[in-house]
Tab-separated table of C-alpha atoms and ligand atoms in Angstrom:
chain	number	residue	atom	x	y	z
G	195	GLU	CA	-10.569	6.771	27.583
G	196	GLN	CA	-7.234	6.465	26.002
G	197	MET	CA	-8.563	3.952	23.312
G	198	ARG	CA	-11.373	6.054	22.631
G	199	SER	CA	-9.414	9.192	22.072
G	200	ASP	CA	-6.840	7.266	19.965
G	201	PHE	CA	-9.840	5.892	17.904
G	202	ILE	CA	-11.419	9.515	17.263
G	203	ALA	CA	-7.600	10.754	16.322
G	204	ASN	CA	-7.263	7.836	13.983
G	205	ALA	CA	-10.746	8.034	12.310
G	206	SER	CA	-10.258	11.873	11.912
G	207	HIS	CA	-6.944	11.277	10.394
G	208	GLU	CA	-8.116	8.678	7.854
G	209	LEU	CA	-10.871	11.109	6.747
G	210	ARG	CA	-8.609	14.086	6.514
G	211	THR	CA	-6.535	12.673	3.825
G	212	PRO	CA	-9.310	12.189	1.224
G	213	ILE	CA	-10.723	15.588	2.284
G	214	SER	CA	-7.434	17.347	1.530
G	215	VAL	CA	-7.302	15.579	-1.891
G	216	LEU	CA	-10.796	16.696	-2.771
G	217	LEU	CA	-10.206	20.292	-1.725
G	218	GLY	CA	-6.943	20.348	-3.760
G	219	CYS	CA	-8.961	18.920	-6.670
G	220	ILE	CA	-11.646	21.538	-6.402
G	221	GLN	CA	-9.200	24.344	-6.304
G	222	THR	CA	-7.412	23.112	-9.383
G	223	LEU	CA	-10.783	22.605	-11.236
G	224	ARG	CA	-11.580	26.165	-10.553
G	225	GLY	CA	-8.099	27.439	-11.380
G	226	SER	CA	-5.418	26.110	-13.664
G	227	ALA	CA	-7.567	23.243	-15.127
G	228	ARG	CA	-10.676	25.502	-15.777
G	229	ASP	CA	-10.330	25.014	-19.523
G	230	ASP	CA	-8.521	21.970	-19.795
G	231	PRO	CA	-10.975	19.093	-20.403
G	232	GLU	CA	-8.115	16.346	-20.221
G	233	ALA	CA	-7.103	17.628	-16.701
G	234	GLN	CA	-10.664	17.855	-15.628
G	235	ALA	CA	-11.199	14.289	-16.602
G	236	GLU	CA	-8.226	13.138	-14.548
G	237	PHE	CA	-9.144	15.363	-11.337
G	238	PHE	CA	-12.754	14.010	-11.540
G	239	GLY	CA	-11.626	10.561	-11.545
G	240	LEU	CA	-9.395	11.313	-8.555
G	241	MET	CA	-12.312	13.046	-6.736
G	242	GLN	CA	-14.509	9.893	-7.333
G	243	THR	CA	-11.800	7.483	-5.852
G	244	GLN	CA	-11.287	9.796	-2.733
G	245	ALA	CA	-15.137	10.236	-2.197
G	246	GLU	CA	-15.666	6.364	-2.501
G	247	ARG	CA	-13.020	5.930	-0.047
G	248	MET	CA	-14.621	8.237	2.511
G	249	SER	CA	-17.870	6.613	1.857
G	250	ARG	CA	-16.355	3.162	2.713
G	251	LEU	CA	-14.918	4.564	5.870
G	252	VAL	CA	-18.128	6.048	7.170
G	253	ASP	CA	-19.990	2.856	6.275
G	254	ASP	CA	-17.496	0.860	8.288
G	255	LEU	CA	-17.496	3.265	11.153
G	256	LEU	CA	-21.306	3.217	11.350
G	257	SER	CA	-21.312	-0.583	11.291
G	258	LEU	CA	-18.903	-0.686	14.052
G	259	SER	CA	-20.911	1.520	16.190
G	260	ARG	CA	-24.159	-0.313	15.539
G	261	ILE	CA	-22.442	-3.759	16.283
G	262	GLU	CA	-20.955	-2.249	19.660
G	263	LEU	CA	-24.365	-0.918	20.698
G	264	ASN	CA	-25.731	-4.407	20.320
G	265	GLU	CA	-22.800	-6.374	21.569
G	266	HIS	CA	-24.312	-7.340	24.818
G	267	THR	CA	-27.550	-8.638	23.412
G	268	LEU	CA	-27.434	-12.240	22.276
G	269	PRO	CA	-28.843	-12.851	18.647
G	270	SER	CA	-31.812	-15.089	18.840
G	271	GLU	CA	-32.544	-15.951	15.024
G	272	GLN	CA	-31.595	-19.537	13.912
G	273	VAL	CA	-29.163	-19.108	11.237
G	274	ASP	CA	-27.898	-21.409	8.512
G	275	VAL	CA	-24.254	-20.105	8.212
G	276	PRO	CA	-23.251	-22.141	5.017
G	277	HIS	CA	-26.161	-20.519	3.130
G	278	ILE	CA	-24.850	-17.231	4.147
G	279	VAL	CA	-21.398	-17.853	3.131
G	280	ARG	CA	-22.510	-19.219	-0.306
G	281	GLN	CA	-24.412	-15.891	-0.751
G	282	VAL	CA	-21.171	-13.901	0.120
G	283	VAL	CA	-19.219	-16.176	-2.281
G	284	GLU	CA	-21.563	-15.190	-4.927
G	285	ALA	CA	-21.283	-11.651	-4.337
G	286	LEU	CA	-17.571	-11.634	-4.484
G	287	ALA	CA	-17.218	-13.908	-7.534
G	288	PHE	CA	-16.593	-10.912	-9.746
G	289	ASN	CA	-13.704	-9.554	-7.651
G	290	ALA	CA	-12.211	-12.988	-7.446
G	291	GLN	CA	-12.489	-13.520	-11.013
G	292	ALA	CA	-10.628	-10.204	-11.739
G	293	ARG	CA	-7.589	-11.512	-9.895
G	294	GLY	CA	-7.914	-15.192	-11.458
G	295	ILE	CA	-8.813	-16.424	-7.848
G	296	ARG	CA	-11.102	-19.448	-7.508
G	297	ILE	CA	-13.238	-19.765	-4.427
G	298	GLU	CA	-13.922	-23.344	-3.381
G	299	THR	CA	-16.421	-24.266	-0.634
G	300	ASP	CA	-16.392	-27.629	1.112
G	301	PHE	CA	-19.442	-27.922	3.436
G	302	PRO	CA	-20.741	-31.314	4.715
G	303	GLY	CA	-24.571	-31.689	4.204
G	304	GLU	CA	-25.570	-31.875	7.961
G	305	LEU	CA	-24.452	-28.712	9.789
G	306	PRO	CA	-26.372	-27.416	12.705
G	307	THR	CA	-28.081	-23.966	12.468
G	308	ILE	CA	-26.867	-21.566	15.168
G	309	PRO	CA	-28.292	-18.639	17.112
G	310	GLY	CA	-27.126	-15.606	15.132
G	311	ASP	CA	-27.648	-12.318	13.499
G	312	PRO	CA	-27.804	-12.988	9.731
G	313	ASP	CA	-26.692	-9.524	8.587
G	314	GLU	CA	-23.833	-9.215	10.914
G	315	LEU	CA	-22.497	-12.738	10.034
G	316	SER	CA	-22.937	-11.929	6.474
G	317	GLN	CA	-20.635	-9.007	7.100
G	318	VAL	CA	-18.122	-11.145	8.946
G	319	PHE	CA	-17.827	-13.586	5.939
G	320	GLN	CA	-17.843	-10.659	3.462
G	321	ASN	CA	-14.849	-9.071	5.341
G	322	LEU	CA	-12.943	-12.217	5.644
G	323	ILE	CA	-13.524	-13.518	2.115
G	324	ASP	CA	-12.795	-10.096	0.551
G	325	ASN	CA	-9.507	-9.976	2.375
G	326	ALA	CA	-8.689	-13.521	1.042
G	327	VAL	CA	-9.309	-12.250	-2.450
G	328	LYS	CA	-7.480	-8.986	-1.882
G	329	TYR	CA	-4.386	-10.517	-0.049
G	330	GLY	CA	-4.279	-13.881	-1.975
G	331	ALA	CA	-1.850	-14.413	-4.784
G	332	GLU	CA	-3.142	-13.878	-8.331
G	333	ASP	CA	-4.506	-17.066	-9.831
G	334	SER	CA	-4.645	-18.891	-6.642
G	335	ILE	CA	-7.402	-20.734	-4.675
G	336	VAL	CA	-9.498	-19.381	-1.624
G	337	ARG	CA	-10.884	-22.488	0.188
G	338	ILE	CA	-13.694	-22.290	2.603
G	339	THR	CA	-14.477	-25.177	4.913
G	340	ALA	CA	-17.213	-25.665	7.458
G	341	ARG	CA	-17.420	-28.356	10.078
G	342	VAL	CA	-18.521	-29.011	13.672
G	343	ALA	CA	-15.524	-28.607	16.040
G	344	ARG	CA	-15.489	-30.432	19.319
G	345	ASP	CA	-11.796	-31.167	20.401
G	346	ASP	CA	-10.062	-28.191	19.006
G	347	ILE	CA	-12.391	-25.311	20.401
G	348	PRO	CA	-10.275	-22.315	21.255
G	349	PRO	CA	-9.439	-21.944	25.048
G	350	SER	CA	-11.188	-18.578	25.050
G	351	LEU	CA	-14.560	-20.660	24.832
G	352	PRO	CA	-14.080	-22.814	27.803
G	353	GLY	CA	-17.797	-23.783	28.377
G	354	GLU	CA	-18.597	-24.817	24.911
G	355	SER	CA	-18.898	-28.462	23.640
G	356	ALA	CA	-19.633	-27.859	20.026
G	357	CYS	CA	-18.965	-25.028	17.702
G	358	LEU	CA	-19.612	-24.465	14.089
G	359	ALA	CA	-16.154	-23.720	12.749
G	360	ILE	CA	-15.705	-21.849	9.391
G	361	ALA	CA	-12.272	-21.549	7.973
G	362	ILE	CA	-11.257	-19.350	5.205
G	363	ARG	CA	-7.641	-20.252	3.752
G	364	ASP	CA	-5.884	-18.170	1.149
G	365	HIS	CA	-2.559	-18.599	-0.626
G	366	GLY	CA	-1.127	-15.163	-0.386
G	367	GLU	CA	1.685	-13.329	1.083
G	368	GLY	CA	0.674	-14.310	4.816
G	369	ILE	CA	1.250	-12.309	7.843
G	370	PRO	CA	4.260	-12.023	9.880
G	371	PRO	CA	3.688	-13.518	13.325
G	372	GLU	CA	4.511	-10.219	15.249
G	373	HIS	CA	1.448	-8.545	13.712
G	374	LEU	CA	-1.098	-11.248	14.565
G	375	PRO	CA	-2.034	-10.216	18.055
G	376	ARG	CA	-2.933	-6.680	16.920
G	377	LEU	CA	-4.599	-7.402	13.656
G	378	THR	CA	-8.231	-7.022	14.832
G	379	GLU	CA	-7.422	-3.526	16.290
G	380	ARG	CA	-9.288	-0.682	14.444
G	381	PHE	CA	-7.118	0.834	11.811
G	382	TYR	CA	-4.273	-1.650	12.563
G	383	ARG	CA	-2.613	-2.711	9.121
G	384	VAL	CA	0.495	-4.595	8.284
G	385	ASP	CA	1.139	-2.297	5.277
G	386	THR	CA	-1.015	0.868	5.337
G	387	ALA	CA	-0.245	2.072	1.959
G	388	ARG	CA	-1.064	-1.307	0.191
G	389	SER	CA	-4.340	-1.482	2.345
G	390	ARG	CA	-5.258	1.770	1.044
G	391	GLU	CA	-4.437	1.206	-2.373
G	392	LEU	CA	-6.563	-2.016	-2.241
G	393	GLY	CA	-9.534	0.161	-1.112
G	394	GLY	CA	-9.112	-1.057	2.614
G	395	THR	CA	-10.375	0.937	5.646
G	396	GLY	CA	-8.498	-0.932	8.282
G	397	LEU	CA	-11.723	-1.632	10.184
G	398	GLY	CA	-12.738	-5.137	8.472
G	399	LEU	CA	-11.251	-7.190	11.060
G	400	ALA	CA	-12.283	-5.110	14.000
G	401	ILE	CA	-15.893	-5.552	12.725
G	402	VAL	CA	-15.382	-9.353	12.548
G	403	LYS	CA	-14.071	-9.416	16.033
G	404	HIS	CA	-16.911	-7.501	17.587
G	405	VAL	CA	-19.576	-9.621	15.781
G	406	VAL	CA	-17.857	-12.731	16.762
G	407	ASN	CA	-17.853	-11.523	20.449
G	408	ARG	CA	-21.553	-10.635	20.293
G	409	HIS	CA	-22.162	-14.278	19.202
G	410	ARG	CA	-19.870	-15.508	22.042
G	411	GLY	CA	-17.517	-17.126	19.459
G	412	ALA	CA	-13.922	-16.892	18.696
G	413	LEU	CA	-11.686	-15.881	15.775
G	414	THR	CA	-8.313	-17.547	15.238
G	415	ILE	CA	-5.707	-16.566	12.768
G	416	ASP	CA	-2.898	-18.820	11.587
G	417	SER	CA	-0.545	-17.559	8.908
G	418	GLU	CA	2.655	-18.527	7.430
G	419	PRO	CA	4.589	-15.682	5.601
G	420	GLY	CA	5.023	-16.450	1.845
G	421	GLU	CA	2.333	-19.377	2.112
G	422	GLY	CA	-0.965	-17.751	3.103
G	423	SER	CA	-3.323	-17.433	6.021
G	424	ILE	CA	-6.205	-19.263	7.650
G	425	PHE	CA	-8.941	-17.198	9.471
G	426	THR	CA	-11.169	-19.538	11.240
G	427	VAL	CA	-14.585	-18.367	12.983
G	428	PHE	CA	-15.916	-20.374	15.837
G	429	LEU	CA	-19.588	-20.129	16.645
G	430	PRO	CA	-21.118	-21.958	19.718
G	431	ALA	CA	-23.542	-24.544	18.275
G	432	ALA	CA	-24.952	-25.857	21.467
G	433	GLY	CA	-26.190	-23.680	24.227
G	434	VAL	CA	-24.558	-20.358	25.211
G	435	LYS	CA	-22.587	-20.141	28.531
G	436	SER	CA	-19.695	-17.621	28.382
G	437	GLU	CA	-19.767	-13.932	28.581
G	438	PRO	CA	-18.385	-11.849	25.615
G	439	ALA	CA	-14.622	-10.910	25.862
G	440	ALA	CA	-13.812	-7.422	26.753
G	441	ALA	CA	-13.714	-5.093	23.657
V	234	ADP	P1	-8.031	-3.619	5.531
V	234	ADP	O1	-9.160	-2.862	5.075
V	234	ADP	O2	-6.859	-2.872	5.516
V	234	ADP	O3	-8.017	-4.807	4.631
V	234	ADP	P2	-8.790	-5.233	7.755
V	234	ADP	O4	-9.072	-4.955	9.147
V	234	ADP	O5	-9.672	-6.168	7.042
V	234	ADP	O6	-8.448	-3.965	7.081
V	234	ADP	O7	-7.314	-6.005	7.907
V	234	ADP	C1	-6.373	-5.358	8.738
V	234	ADP	C2	-4.814	-5.798	8.109
V	234	ADP	O8	-4.574	-7.329	8.302
V	234	ADP	C3	-4.807	-5.614	6.519
V	234	ADP	O9	-4.405	-4.153	6.257
V	234	ADP	C4	-3.756	-6.545	6.175
V	234	ADP	O10	-2.419	-6.019	6.408
V	234	ADP	C5	-3.899	-7.611	7.105
V	234	ADP	N1	-4.795	-8.788	6.559
V	234	ADP	C6	-6.161	-9.060	6.635
V	234	ADP	N2	-6.335	-10.273	6.092
V	234	ADP	C7	-5.250	-10.714	5.451
V	234	ADP	C8	-5.083	-11.856	4.638
V	234	ADP	N3	-6.046	-12.848	4.290
V	234	ADP	N4	-3.723	-11.938	4.215
V	234	ADP	C9	-2.792	-11.186	4.545
V	234	ADP	N5	-2.986	-10.071	5.410
V	234	ADP	C10	-4.261	-9.826	5.690
């Protein structure tokens, strides 16, 4: 109950800021900026930015609630994860290029398909690769690797003998260790102002965690401040035995 009410308070707070800005702009456009085309252009720009921010927030909130609804049903389609990752990389190429970042993929030819939900998995890699591009250093490399993991499966997946492991490594500012345990909480950010400036909602990793839970997988985060971060998604590749972790 506490988590639920905190969540509603946080979501309302996140929406309240852009709404106040929009109301302020409308008031100014009807008042002092009524006959000032230069000021009008500026306020319309501001309104667009804030409306886009609200739109991203509502999209992420809806995704999260949709994923939570499905969380206890196992996905049944067979999915080619490297193919999904390549599509996401293509879609993010423009953003990466704008920051001088090169995204490299290293996928061996023979990787198993896994039972999964293609749309949800696409969102997982979209969020993780987008973060790597946003928080990676300018003119650096984001490297994505895929492999079958057997000996280093996270302890939270005790029954699994093989997982598909997809790792996304960036060379950016990294994350101080004290933040790592809370990073997948909704609206948790290391630097809220910076996240907002980059267009972040603070919900990306919460969405990743829920999708990975639904797939009975695991997410690990390794980071070295000043060096960069590695986000690894483990997805069971042979049989499904464990129950999803509590939300
Ligand atoms: P946001 O929309 O703020 O990016 P996320 O849920 O995707 O929200 O991430 C939560 C926070 O985790 C971010 O605000 C940022 O502080 C941190 N973070 C996520 N990915 C990275 C990364 N690759 N490098 C550094 N920090 C990261």
